[in-house]
mmCIF file of C-alpha atoms and ligand atoms in Angstrom:
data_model
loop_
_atom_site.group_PDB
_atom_site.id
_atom_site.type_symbol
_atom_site.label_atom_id
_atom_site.label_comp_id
_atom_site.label_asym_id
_atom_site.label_seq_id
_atom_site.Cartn_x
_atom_site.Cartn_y
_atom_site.Cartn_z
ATOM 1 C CA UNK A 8 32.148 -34.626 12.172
ATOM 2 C CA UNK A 9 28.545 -34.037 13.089
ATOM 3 C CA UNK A 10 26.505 -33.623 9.622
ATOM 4 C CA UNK A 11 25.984 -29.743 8.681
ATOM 5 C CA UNK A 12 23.111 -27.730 7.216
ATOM 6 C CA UNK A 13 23.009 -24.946 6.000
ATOM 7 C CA UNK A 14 20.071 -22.947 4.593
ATOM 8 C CA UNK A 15 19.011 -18.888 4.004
ATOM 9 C CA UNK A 16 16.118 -17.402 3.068
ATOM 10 C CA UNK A 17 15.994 -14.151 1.171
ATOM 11 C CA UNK A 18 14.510 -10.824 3.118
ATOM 12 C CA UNK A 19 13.156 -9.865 -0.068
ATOM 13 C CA UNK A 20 8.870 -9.382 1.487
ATOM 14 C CA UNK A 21 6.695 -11.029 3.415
ATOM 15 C CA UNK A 22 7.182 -15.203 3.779
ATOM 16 C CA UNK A 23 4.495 -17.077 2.086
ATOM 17 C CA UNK A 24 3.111 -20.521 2.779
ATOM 18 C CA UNK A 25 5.524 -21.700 -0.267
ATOM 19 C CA UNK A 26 8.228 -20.429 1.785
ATOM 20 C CA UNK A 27 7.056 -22.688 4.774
ATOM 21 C CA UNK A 28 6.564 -25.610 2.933
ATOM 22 C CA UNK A 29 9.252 -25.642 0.449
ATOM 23 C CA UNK A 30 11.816 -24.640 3.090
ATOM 24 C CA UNK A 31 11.164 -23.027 6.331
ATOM 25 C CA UNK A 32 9.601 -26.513 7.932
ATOM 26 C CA UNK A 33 12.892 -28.648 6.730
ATOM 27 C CA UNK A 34 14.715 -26.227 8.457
ATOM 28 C CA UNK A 35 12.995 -26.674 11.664
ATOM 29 C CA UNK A 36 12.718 -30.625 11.594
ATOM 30 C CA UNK A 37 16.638 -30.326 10.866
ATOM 31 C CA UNK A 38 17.861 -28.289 13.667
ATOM 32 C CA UNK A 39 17.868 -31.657 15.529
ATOM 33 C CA UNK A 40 19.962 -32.861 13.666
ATOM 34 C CA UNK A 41 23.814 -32.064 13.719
ATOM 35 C CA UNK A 42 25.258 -28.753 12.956
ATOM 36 C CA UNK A 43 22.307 -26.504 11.820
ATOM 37 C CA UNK A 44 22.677 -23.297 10.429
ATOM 38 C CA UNK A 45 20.103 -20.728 8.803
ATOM 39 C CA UNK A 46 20.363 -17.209 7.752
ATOM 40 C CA UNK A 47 18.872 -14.580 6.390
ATOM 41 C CA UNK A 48 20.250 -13.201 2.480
ATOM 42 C CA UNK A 49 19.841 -9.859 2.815
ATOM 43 C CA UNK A 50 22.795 -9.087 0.635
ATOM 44 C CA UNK A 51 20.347 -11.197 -1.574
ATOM 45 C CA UNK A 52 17.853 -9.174 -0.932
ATOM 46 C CA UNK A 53 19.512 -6.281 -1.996
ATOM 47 C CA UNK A 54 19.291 -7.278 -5.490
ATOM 48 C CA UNK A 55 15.138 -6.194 -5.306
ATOM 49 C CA UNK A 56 15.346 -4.250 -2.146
ATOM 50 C CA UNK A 57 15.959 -0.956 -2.679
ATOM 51 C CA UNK A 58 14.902 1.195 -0.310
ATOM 52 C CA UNK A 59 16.944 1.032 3.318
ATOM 53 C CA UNK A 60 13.713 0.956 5.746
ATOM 54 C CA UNK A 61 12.519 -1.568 4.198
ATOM 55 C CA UNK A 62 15.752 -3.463 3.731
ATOM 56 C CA UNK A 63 16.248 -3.263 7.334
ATOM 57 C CA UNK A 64 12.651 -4.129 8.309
ATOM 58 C CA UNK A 65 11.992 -6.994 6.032
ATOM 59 C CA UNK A 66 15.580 -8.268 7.490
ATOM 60 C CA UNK A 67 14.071 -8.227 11.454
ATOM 61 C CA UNK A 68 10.517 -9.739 10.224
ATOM 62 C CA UNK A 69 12.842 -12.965 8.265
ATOM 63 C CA UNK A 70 14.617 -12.869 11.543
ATOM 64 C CA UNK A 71 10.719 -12.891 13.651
ATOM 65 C CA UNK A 72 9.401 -15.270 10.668
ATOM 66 C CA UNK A 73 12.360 -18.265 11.901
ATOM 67 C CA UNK A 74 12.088 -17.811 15.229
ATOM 68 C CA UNK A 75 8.289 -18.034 15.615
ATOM 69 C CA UNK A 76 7.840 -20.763 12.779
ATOM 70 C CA UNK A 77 10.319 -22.984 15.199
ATOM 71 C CA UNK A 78 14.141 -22.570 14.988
ATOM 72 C CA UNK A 79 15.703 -22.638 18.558
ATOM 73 C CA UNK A 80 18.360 -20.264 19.215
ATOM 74 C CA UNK A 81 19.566 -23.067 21.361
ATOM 75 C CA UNK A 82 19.921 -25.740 18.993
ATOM 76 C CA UNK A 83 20.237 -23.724 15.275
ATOM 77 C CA UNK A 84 22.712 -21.175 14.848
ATOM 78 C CA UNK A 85 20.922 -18.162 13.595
ATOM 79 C CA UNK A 86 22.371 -15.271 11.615
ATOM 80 C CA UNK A 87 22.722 -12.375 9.080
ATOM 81 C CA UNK A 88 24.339 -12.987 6.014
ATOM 82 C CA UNK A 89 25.526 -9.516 5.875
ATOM 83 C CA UNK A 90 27.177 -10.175 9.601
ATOM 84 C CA UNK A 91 30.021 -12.153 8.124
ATOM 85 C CA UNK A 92 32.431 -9.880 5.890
ATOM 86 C CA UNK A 93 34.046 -13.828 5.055
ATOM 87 C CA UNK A 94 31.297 -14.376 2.889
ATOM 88 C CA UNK A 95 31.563 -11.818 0.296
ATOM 89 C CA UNK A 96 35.417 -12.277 0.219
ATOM 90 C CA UNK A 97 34.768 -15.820 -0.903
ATOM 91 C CA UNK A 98 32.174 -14.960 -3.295
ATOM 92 C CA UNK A 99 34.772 -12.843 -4.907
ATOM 93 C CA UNK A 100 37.618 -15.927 -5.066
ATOM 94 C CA UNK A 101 34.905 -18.218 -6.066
ATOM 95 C CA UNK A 102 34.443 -15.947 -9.321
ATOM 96 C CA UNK A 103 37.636 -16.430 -10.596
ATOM 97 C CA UNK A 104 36.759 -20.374 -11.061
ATOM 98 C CA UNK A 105 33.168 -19.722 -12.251
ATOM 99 C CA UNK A 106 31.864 -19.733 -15.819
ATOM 100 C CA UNK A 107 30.500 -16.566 -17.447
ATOM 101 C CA UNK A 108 28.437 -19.536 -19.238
ATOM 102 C CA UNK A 109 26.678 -21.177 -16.105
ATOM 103 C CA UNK A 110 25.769 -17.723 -14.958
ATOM 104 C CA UNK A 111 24.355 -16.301 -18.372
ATOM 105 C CA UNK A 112 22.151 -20.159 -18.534
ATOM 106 C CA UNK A 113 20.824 -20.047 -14.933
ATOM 107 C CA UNK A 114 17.287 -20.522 -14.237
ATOM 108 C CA UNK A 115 16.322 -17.882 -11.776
ATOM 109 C CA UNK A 116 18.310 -15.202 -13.839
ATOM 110 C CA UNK A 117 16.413 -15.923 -17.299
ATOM 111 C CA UNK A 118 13.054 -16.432 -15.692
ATOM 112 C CA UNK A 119 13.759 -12.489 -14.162
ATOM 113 C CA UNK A 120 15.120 -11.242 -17.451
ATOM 114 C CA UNK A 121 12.762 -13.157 -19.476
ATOM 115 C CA UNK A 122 9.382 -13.372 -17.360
ATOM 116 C CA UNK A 123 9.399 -11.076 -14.798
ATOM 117 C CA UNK A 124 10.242 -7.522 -17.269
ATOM 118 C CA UNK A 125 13.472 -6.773 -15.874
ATOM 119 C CA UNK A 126 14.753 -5.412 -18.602
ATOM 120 C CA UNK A 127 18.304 -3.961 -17.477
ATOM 121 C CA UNK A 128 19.947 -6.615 -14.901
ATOM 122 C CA UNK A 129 22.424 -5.473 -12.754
ATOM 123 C CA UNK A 130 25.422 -7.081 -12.072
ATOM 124 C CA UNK A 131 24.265 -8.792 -8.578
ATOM 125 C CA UNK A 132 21.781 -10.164 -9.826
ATOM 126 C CA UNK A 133 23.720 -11.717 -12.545
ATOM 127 C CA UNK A 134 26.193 -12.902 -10.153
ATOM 128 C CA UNK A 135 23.265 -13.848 -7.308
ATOM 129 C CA UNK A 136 24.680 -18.018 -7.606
ATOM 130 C CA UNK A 137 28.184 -17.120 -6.932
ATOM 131 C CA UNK A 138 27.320 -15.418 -3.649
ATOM 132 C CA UNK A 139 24.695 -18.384 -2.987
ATOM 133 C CA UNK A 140 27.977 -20.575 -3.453
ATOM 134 C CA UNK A 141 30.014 -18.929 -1.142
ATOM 135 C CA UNK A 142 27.125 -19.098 1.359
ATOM 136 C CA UNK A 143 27.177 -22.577 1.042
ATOM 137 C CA UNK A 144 30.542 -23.627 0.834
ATOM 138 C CA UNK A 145 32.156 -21.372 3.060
ATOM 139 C CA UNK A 146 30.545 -23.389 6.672
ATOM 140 C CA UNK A 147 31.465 -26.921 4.841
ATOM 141 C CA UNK A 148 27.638 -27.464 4.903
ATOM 142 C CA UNK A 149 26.424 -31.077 3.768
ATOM 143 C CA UNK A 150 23.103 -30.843 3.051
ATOM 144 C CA UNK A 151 21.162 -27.663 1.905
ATOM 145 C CA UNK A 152 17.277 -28.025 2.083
ATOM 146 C CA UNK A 153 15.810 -25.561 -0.407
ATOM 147 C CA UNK A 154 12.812 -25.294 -2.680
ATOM 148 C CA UNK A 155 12.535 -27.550 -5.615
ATOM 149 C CA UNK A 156 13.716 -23.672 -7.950
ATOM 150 C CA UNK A 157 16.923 -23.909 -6.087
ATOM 151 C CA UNK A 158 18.502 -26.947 -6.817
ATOM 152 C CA UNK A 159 19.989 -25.677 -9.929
ATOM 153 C CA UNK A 160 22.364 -23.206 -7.939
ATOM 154 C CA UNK A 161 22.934 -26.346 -6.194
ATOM 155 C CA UNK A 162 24.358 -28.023 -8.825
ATOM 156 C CA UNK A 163 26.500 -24.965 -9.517
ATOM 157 C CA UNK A 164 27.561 -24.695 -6.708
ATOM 158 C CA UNK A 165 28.961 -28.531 -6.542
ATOM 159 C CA UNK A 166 30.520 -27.686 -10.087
ATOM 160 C CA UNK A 167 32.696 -24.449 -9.019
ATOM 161 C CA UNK A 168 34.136 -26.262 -5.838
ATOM 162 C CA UNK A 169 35.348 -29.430 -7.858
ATOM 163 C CA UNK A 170 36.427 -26.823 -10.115
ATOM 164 C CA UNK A 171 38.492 -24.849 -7.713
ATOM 165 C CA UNK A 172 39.563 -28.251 -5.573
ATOM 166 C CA UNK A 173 41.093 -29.310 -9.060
ATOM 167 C CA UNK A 174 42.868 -25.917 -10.156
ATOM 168 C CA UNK A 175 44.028 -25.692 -6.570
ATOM 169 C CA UNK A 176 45.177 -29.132 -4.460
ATOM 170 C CA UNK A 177 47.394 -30.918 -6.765
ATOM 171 C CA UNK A 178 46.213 -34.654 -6.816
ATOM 172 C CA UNK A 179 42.773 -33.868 -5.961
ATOM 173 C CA UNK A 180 40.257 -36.387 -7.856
ATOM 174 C CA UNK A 181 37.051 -35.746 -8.547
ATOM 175 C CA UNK A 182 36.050 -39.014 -8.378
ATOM 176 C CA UNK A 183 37.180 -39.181 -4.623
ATOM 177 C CA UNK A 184 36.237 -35.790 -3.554
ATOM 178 C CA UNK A 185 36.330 -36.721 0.519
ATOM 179 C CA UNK A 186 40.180 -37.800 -0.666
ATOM 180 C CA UNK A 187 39.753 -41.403 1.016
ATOM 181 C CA UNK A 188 41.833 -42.956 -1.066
ATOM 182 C CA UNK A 189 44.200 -40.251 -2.789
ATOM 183 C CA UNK A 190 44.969 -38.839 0.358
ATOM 184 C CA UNK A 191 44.224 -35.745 -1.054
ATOM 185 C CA UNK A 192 40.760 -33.805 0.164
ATOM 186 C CA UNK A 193 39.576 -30.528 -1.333
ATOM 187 C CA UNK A 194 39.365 -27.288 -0.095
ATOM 188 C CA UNK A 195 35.864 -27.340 -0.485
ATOM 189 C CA UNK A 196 33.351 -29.779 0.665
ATOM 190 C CA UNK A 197 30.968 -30.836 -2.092
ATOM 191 C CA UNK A 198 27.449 -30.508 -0.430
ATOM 192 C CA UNK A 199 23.463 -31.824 -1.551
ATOM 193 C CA UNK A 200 20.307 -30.310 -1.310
ATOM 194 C CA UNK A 201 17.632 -31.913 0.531
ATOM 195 C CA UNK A 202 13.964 -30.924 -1.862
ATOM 196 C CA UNK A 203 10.623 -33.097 -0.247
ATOM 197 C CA UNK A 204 8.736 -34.239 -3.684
ATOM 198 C CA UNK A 205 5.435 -34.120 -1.936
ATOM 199 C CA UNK A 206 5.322 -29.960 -1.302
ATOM 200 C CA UNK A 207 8.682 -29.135 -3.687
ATOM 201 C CA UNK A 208 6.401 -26.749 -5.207
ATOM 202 C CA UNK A 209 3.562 -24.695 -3.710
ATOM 203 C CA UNK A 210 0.924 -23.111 -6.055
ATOM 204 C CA UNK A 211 -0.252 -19.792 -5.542
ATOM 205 C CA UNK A 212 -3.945 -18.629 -5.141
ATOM 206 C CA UNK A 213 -3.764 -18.717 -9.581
ATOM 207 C CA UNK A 214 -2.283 -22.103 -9.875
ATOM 208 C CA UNK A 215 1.501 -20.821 -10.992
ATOM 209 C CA UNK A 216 4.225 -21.554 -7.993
ATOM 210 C CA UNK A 217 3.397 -19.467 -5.260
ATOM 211 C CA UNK A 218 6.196 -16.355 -5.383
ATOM 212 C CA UNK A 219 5.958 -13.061 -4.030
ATOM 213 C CA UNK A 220 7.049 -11.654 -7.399
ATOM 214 C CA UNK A 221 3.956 -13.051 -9.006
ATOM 215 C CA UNK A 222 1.409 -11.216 -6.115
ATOM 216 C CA UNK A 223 0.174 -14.747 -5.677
ATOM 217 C CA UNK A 224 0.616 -15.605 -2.217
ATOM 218 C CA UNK A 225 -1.059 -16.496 1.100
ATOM 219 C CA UNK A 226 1.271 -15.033 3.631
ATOM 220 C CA UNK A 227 2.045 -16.441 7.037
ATOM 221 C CA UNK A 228 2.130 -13.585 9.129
ATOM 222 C CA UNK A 229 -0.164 -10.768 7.067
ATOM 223 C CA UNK A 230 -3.120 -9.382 9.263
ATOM 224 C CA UNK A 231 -5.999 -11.992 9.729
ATOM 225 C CA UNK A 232 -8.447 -9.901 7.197
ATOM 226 C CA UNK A 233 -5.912 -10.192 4.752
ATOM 227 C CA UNK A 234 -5.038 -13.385 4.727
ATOM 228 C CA UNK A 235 -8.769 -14.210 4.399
ATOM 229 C CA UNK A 236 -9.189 -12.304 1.509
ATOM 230 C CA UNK A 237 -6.096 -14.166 -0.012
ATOM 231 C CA UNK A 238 -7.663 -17.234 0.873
ATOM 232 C CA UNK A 239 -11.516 -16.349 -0.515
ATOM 233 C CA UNK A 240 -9.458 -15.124 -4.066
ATOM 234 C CA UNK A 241 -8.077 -18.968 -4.672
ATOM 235 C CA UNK A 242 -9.058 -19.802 -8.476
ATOM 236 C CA UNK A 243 -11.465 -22.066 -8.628
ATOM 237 C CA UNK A 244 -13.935 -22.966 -11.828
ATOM 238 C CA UNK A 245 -17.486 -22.715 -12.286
ATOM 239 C CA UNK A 246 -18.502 -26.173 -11.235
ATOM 240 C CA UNK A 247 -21.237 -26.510 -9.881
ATOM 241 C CA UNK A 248 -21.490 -26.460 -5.365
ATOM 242 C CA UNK A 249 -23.241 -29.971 -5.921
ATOM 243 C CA UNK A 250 -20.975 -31.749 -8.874
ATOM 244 C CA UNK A 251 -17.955 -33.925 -8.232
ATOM 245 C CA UNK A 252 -14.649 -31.689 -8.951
ATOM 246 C CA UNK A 253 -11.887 -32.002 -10.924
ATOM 247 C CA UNK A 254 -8.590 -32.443 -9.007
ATOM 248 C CA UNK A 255 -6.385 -31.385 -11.876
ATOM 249 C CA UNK A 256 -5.133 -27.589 -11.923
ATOM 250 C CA UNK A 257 -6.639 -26.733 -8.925
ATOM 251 C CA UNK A 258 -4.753 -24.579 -6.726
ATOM 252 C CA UNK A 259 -7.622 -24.905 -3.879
ATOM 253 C CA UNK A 260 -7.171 -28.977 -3.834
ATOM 254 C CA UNK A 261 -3.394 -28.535 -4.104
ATOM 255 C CA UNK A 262 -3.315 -26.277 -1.320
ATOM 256 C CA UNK A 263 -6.138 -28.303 0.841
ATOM 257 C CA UNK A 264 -3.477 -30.933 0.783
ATOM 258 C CA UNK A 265 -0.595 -29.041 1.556
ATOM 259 C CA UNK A 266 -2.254 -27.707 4.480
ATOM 260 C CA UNK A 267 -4.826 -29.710 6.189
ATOM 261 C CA UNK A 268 -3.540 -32.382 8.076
ATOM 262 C CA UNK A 269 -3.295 -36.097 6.064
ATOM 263 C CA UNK A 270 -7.016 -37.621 8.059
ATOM 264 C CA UNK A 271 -8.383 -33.841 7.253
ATOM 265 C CA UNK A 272 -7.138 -33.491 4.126
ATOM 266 C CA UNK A 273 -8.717 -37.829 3.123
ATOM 267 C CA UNK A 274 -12.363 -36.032 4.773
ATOM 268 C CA UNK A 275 -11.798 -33.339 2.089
ATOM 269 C CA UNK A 276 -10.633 -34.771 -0.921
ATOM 270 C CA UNK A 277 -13.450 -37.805 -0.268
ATOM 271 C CA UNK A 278 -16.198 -34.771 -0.270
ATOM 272 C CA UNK A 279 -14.371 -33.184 -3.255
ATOM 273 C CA UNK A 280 -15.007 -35.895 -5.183
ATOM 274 C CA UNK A 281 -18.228 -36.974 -4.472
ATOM 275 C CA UNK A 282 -20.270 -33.972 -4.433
ATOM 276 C CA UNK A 283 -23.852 -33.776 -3.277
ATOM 277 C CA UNK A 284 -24.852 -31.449 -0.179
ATOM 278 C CA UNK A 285 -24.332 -27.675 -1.463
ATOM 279 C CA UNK A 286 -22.693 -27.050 1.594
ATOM 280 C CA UNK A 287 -20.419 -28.936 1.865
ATOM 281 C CA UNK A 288 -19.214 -29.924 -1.429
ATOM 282 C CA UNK A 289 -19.237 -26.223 -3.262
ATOM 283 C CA UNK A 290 -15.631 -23.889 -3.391
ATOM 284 C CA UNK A 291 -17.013 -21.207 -0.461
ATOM 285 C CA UNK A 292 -16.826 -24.731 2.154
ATOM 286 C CA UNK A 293 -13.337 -25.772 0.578
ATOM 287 C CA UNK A 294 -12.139 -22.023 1.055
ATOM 288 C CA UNK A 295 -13.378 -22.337 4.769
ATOM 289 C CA UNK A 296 -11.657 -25.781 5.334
ATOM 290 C CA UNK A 297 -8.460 -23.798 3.932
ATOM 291 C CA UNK A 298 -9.094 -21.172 6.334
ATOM 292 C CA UNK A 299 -9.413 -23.289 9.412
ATOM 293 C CA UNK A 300 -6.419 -25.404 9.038
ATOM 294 C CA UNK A 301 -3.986 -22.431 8.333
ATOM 295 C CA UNK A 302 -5.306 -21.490 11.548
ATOM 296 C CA UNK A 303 -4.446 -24.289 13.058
ATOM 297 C CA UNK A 304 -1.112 -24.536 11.429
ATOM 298 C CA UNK A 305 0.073 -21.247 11.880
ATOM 299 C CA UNK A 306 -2.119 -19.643 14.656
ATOM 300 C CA UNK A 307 0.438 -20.505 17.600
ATOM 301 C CA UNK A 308 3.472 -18.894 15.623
ATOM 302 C CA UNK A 309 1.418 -16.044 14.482
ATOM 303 C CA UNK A 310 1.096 -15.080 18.222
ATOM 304 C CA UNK A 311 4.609 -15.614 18.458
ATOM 305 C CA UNK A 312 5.241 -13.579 15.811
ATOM 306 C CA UNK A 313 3.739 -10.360 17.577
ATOM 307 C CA UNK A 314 4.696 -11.373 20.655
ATOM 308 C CA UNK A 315 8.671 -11.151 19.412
ATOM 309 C CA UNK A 316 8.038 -8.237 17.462
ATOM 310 C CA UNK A 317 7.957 -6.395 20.589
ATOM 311 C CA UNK A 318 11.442 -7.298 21.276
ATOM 312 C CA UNK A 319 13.705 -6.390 18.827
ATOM 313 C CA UNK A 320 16.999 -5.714 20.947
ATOM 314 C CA UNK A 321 16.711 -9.975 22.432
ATOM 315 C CA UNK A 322 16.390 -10.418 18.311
ATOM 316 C CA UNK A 323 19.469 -8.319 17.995
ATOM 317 C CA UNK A 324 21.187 -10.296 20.741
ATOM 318 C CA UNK A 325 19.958 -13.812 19.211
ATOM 319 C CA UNK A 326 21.188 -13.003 15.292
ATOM 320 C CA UNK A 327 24.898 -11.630 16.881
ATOM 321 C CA UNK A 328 25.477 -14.378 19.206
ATOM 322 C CA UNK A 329 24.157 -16.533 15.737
ATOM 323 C CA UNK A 330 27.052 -14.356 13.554
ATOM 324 C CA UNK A 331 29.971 -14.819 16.010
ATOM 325 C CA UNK A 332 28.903 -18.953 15.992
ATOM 326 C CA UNK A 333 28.883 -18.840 12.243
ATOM 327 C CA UNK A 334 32.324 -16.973 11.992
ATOM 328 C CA UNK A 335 33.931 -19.245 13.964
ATOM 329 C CA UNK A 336 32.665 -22.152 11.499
ATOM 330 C CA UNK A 337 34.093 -20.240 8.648
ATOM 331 C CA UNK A 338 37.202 -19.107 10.200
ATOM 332 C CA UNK A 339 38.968 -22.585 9.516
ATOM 333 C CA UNK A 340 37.243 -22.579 5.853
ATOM 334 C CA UNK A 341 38.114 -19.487 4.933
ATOM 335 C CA UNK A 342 42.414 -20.200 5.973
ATOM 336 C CA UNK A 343 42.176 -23.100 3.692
ATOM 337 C CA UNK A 344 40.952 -20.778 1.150
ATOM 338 C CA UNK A 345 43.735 -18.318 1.397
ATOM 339 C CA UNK A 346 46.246 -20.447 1.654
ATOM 340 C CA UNK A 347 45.346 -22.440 -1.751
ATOM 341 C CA UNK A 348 45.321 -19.181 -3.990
ATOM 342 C CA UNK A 349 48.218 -17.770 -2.541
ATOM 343 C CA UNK A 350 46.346 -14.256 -0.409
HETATM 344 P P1 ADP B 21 9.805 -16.106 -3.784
HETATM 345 O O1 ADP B 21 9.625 -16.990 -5.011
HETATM 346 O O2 ADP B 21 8.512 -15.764 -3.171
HETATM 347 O O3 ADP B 21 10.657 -14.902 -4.105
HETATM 348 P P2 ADP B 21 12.170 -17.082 -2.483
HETATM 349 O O4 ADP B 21 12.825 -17.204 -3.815
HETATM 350 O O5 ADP B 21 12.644 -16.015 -1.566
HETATM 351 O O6 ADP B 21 10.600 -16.959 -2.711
HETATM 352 O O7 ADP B 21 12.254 -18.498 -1.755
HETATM 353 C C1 ADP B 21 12.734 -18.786 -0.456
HETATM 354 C C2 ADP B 21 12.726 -20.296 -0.231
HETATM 355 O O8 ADP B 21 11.380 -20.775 -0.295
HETATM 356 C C3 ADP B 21 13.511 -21.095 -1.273
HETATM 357 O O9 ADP B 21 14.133 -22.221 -0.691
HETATM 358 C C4 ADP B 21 12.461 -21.505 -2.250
HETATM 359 O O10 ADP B 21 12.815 -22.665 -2.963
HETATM 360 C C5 ADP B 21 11.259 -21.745 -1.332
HETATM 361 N N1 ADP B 21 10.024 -21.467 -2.048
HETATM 362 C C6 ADP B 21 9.580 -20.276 -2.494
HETATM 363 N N2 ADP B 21 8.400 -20.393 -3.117
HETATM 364 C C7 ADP B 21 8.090 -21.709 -3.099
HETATM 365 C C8 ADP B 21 6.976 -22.485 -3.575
HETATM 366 N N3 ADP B 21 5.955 -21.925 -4.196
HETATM 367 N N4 ADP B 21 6.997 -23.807 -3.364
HETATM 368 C C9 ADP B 21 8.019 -24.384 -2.716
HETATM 369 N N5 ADP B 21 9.087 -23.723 -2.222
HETATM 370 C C10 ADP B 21 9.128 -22.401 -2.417
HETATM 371 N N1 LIG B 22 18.600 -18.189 -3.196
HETATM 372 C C1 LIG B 22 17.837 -18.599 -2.057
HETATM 373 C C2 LIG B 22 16.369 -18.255 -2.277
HETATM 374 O O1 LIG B 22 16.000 -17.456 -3.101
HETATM 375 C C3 LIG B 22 18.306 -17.955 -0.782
HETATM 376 C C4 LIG B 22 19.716 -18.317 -0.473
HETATM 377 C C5 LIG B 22 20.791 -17.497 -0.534
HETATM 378 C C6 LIG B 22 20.175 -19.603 -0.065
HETATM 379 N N2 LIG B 22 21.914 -18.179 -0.187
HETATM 380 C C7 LIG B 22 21.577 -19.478 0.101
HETATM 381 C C8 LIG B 22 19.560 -20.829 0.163
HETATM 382 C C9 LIG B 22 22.359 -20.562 0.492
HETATM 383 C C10 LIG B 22 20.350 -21.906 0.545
HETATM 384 C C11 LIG B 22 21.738 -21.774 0.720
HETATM 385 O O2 LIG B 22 15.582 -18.765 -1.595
#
């Protein structure tokens, strides 16, 4: 069978250049490859999206934000999470196998509760990994490219189908989950995330990850004043325009080599380090460089962007042609499902 990915992004606000780099561009260099399927969470998104409107409009921009970045509607099967009613029946089977435990010690639940002042958590959020699971497991995906914050629900996600392939297919061995030799292959297909170590984690304009819950971001598709403004507001410190700088906690030189291409980004970090001419050694130039290659990078597909915005009904068409596509991979899934628990 061809090799399947799978990957979603949350409609939660506007996509950031952490977004791009820790997931969006894997997603585009995989569609070549095999079975490729992305969606958009906005049951996720529910969790922090509370008004409709904007539910429903951050859900079309995610949809504008893949299309013009690069997926093909021809080769990647696009969708909306919230198009496949299979998915939320699994999430609910899954949650009879998972641990009260896993979910009380995940990452991206504490860091909210503990970090980010939510002080009364509701129950989806608490239960966010199941539904991740189910997302996952429910197309038989094989490889899951994600951001480097993700690969914990990963991990989960591996646990609760051994978990369930044990409780449920009698001679099932972890050991030999594909059942090569035991003859005896689980319901669930045990799949791996795909993180790139060189951009698994994007800084933000004040050196913590870039997030849009920390107001940190440079977006990929806000108004060209804004996005200059983001840019200028980088942290930098008060060396001097002249002085050699320090590469260490600096969000600018992080981000300089993130985004300028590698021959660019050796010109840069050479002038970085040297110092000398004012002008071309001091933050303000660095900031500019920054400027002109998001520009470069992202100029075509922010044209796109506003070209597509103009045509939400071929959007429409695109994400339910994407849902019936992605059904019809879970349809088989699902049956095995049913049939091991006894529905
Ligand atoms: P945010 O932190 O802004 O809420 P999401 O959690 O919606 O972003 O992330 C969507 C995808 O983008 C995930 O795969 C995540 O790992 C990736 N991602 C988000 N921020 C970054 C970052 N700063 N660096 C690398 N990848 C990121
Ligand atoms: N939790 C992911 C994020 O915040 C989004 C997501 C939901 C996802 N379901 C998924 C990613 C399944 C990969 C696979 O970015």
């Amino acid at each position: 069978m061809a090799l399947r990915t799978l990957s979603g992004v949350q409609s939660s606000g506007r996509l950031h250049l952490g977004n791009y780099y820790g997931a969006i561009r894997e997603f585009v260099r995989m569609q070549h490859e095999g079975d490729a399927l992305y969606f958009i969470a906005n049951y996720h998104a529910l969790t922090s999206v509370k008004d409709p409107l904007q539910a429903r409009q951050l859900t079309f921009e995610t949809a504008l934000a893949y299309l013009a970045l690069g997926l093909d509607p021809n080769k990647a099967t696009l969708f909306r999470q919230s198009d496949i009613p299979e998915v939320t029946e699994l999430y609910w089977i899954l949650g009879s196998v998972v641990p009260m435990s896993n979910l009380e010690r995940a990452h991206s639940y504490r860091d909210k509760i503990e970090n980010r002042g939510i002080t009364n958590p509701e129950f989806g959020l608490f239960a966010y990994p199941v539904l991740m699971a189910a997302d996952i497991l429910l197309y038989d995906s094989d490889v899951v490219p994600v951001g480097k914050d993700q690969k914990q629900h990963l991990e989960f996600t591996r646990d609760w189908a051994t978990k369930f392939n044990v409780a449920y297919v009698t001679g099932y061995d972890p050991q030999d989950p594909t059942g090569e030799k035991s003859k005896k292959a689980g319901v669930f297909k045990l799949p791996v995330e795909r993180t790139r170590d060189e951009t698994a984690v994007v800084p933000g304009r004040d050196g913590q990850k870039m997030s849009k819950s920390y107001g940190n971001t440079i977006d990929l598709f806000a108004p060209d004043k804004e996005v200059e403004k983001q840019i200028k507001s980088v942290k930098t410190d008060s060396t001097p325009p002249e002085s050699p700088k320090p590469t260490e906690n600096q969000p600018l030189y992080d981000l300089l080599k993130v985004v300028l291409p590698p021959a660019a980004f050796a010109d840069a970090d050479k002038a970085w380090r040297t110092g000398g001419d004012p002008k071309t050694n001091g933050y303000g130039y660095f900031k500019g460089l920054l400027l002109d290659g998001y520009k470069q990078e992202f100029g075509a597909a922010r044209q796109r962007y506003n070209e597509l915005m103009k045509e939400p009904a071929e959007v429409e068409r695109i994400l339910k042609a994407g849902a019936e596509k992605a059904r019809g991979y879970a349809a088989p899934v699902i049956k095995r499902v049913r049939d091991a628990v006894g529905l």
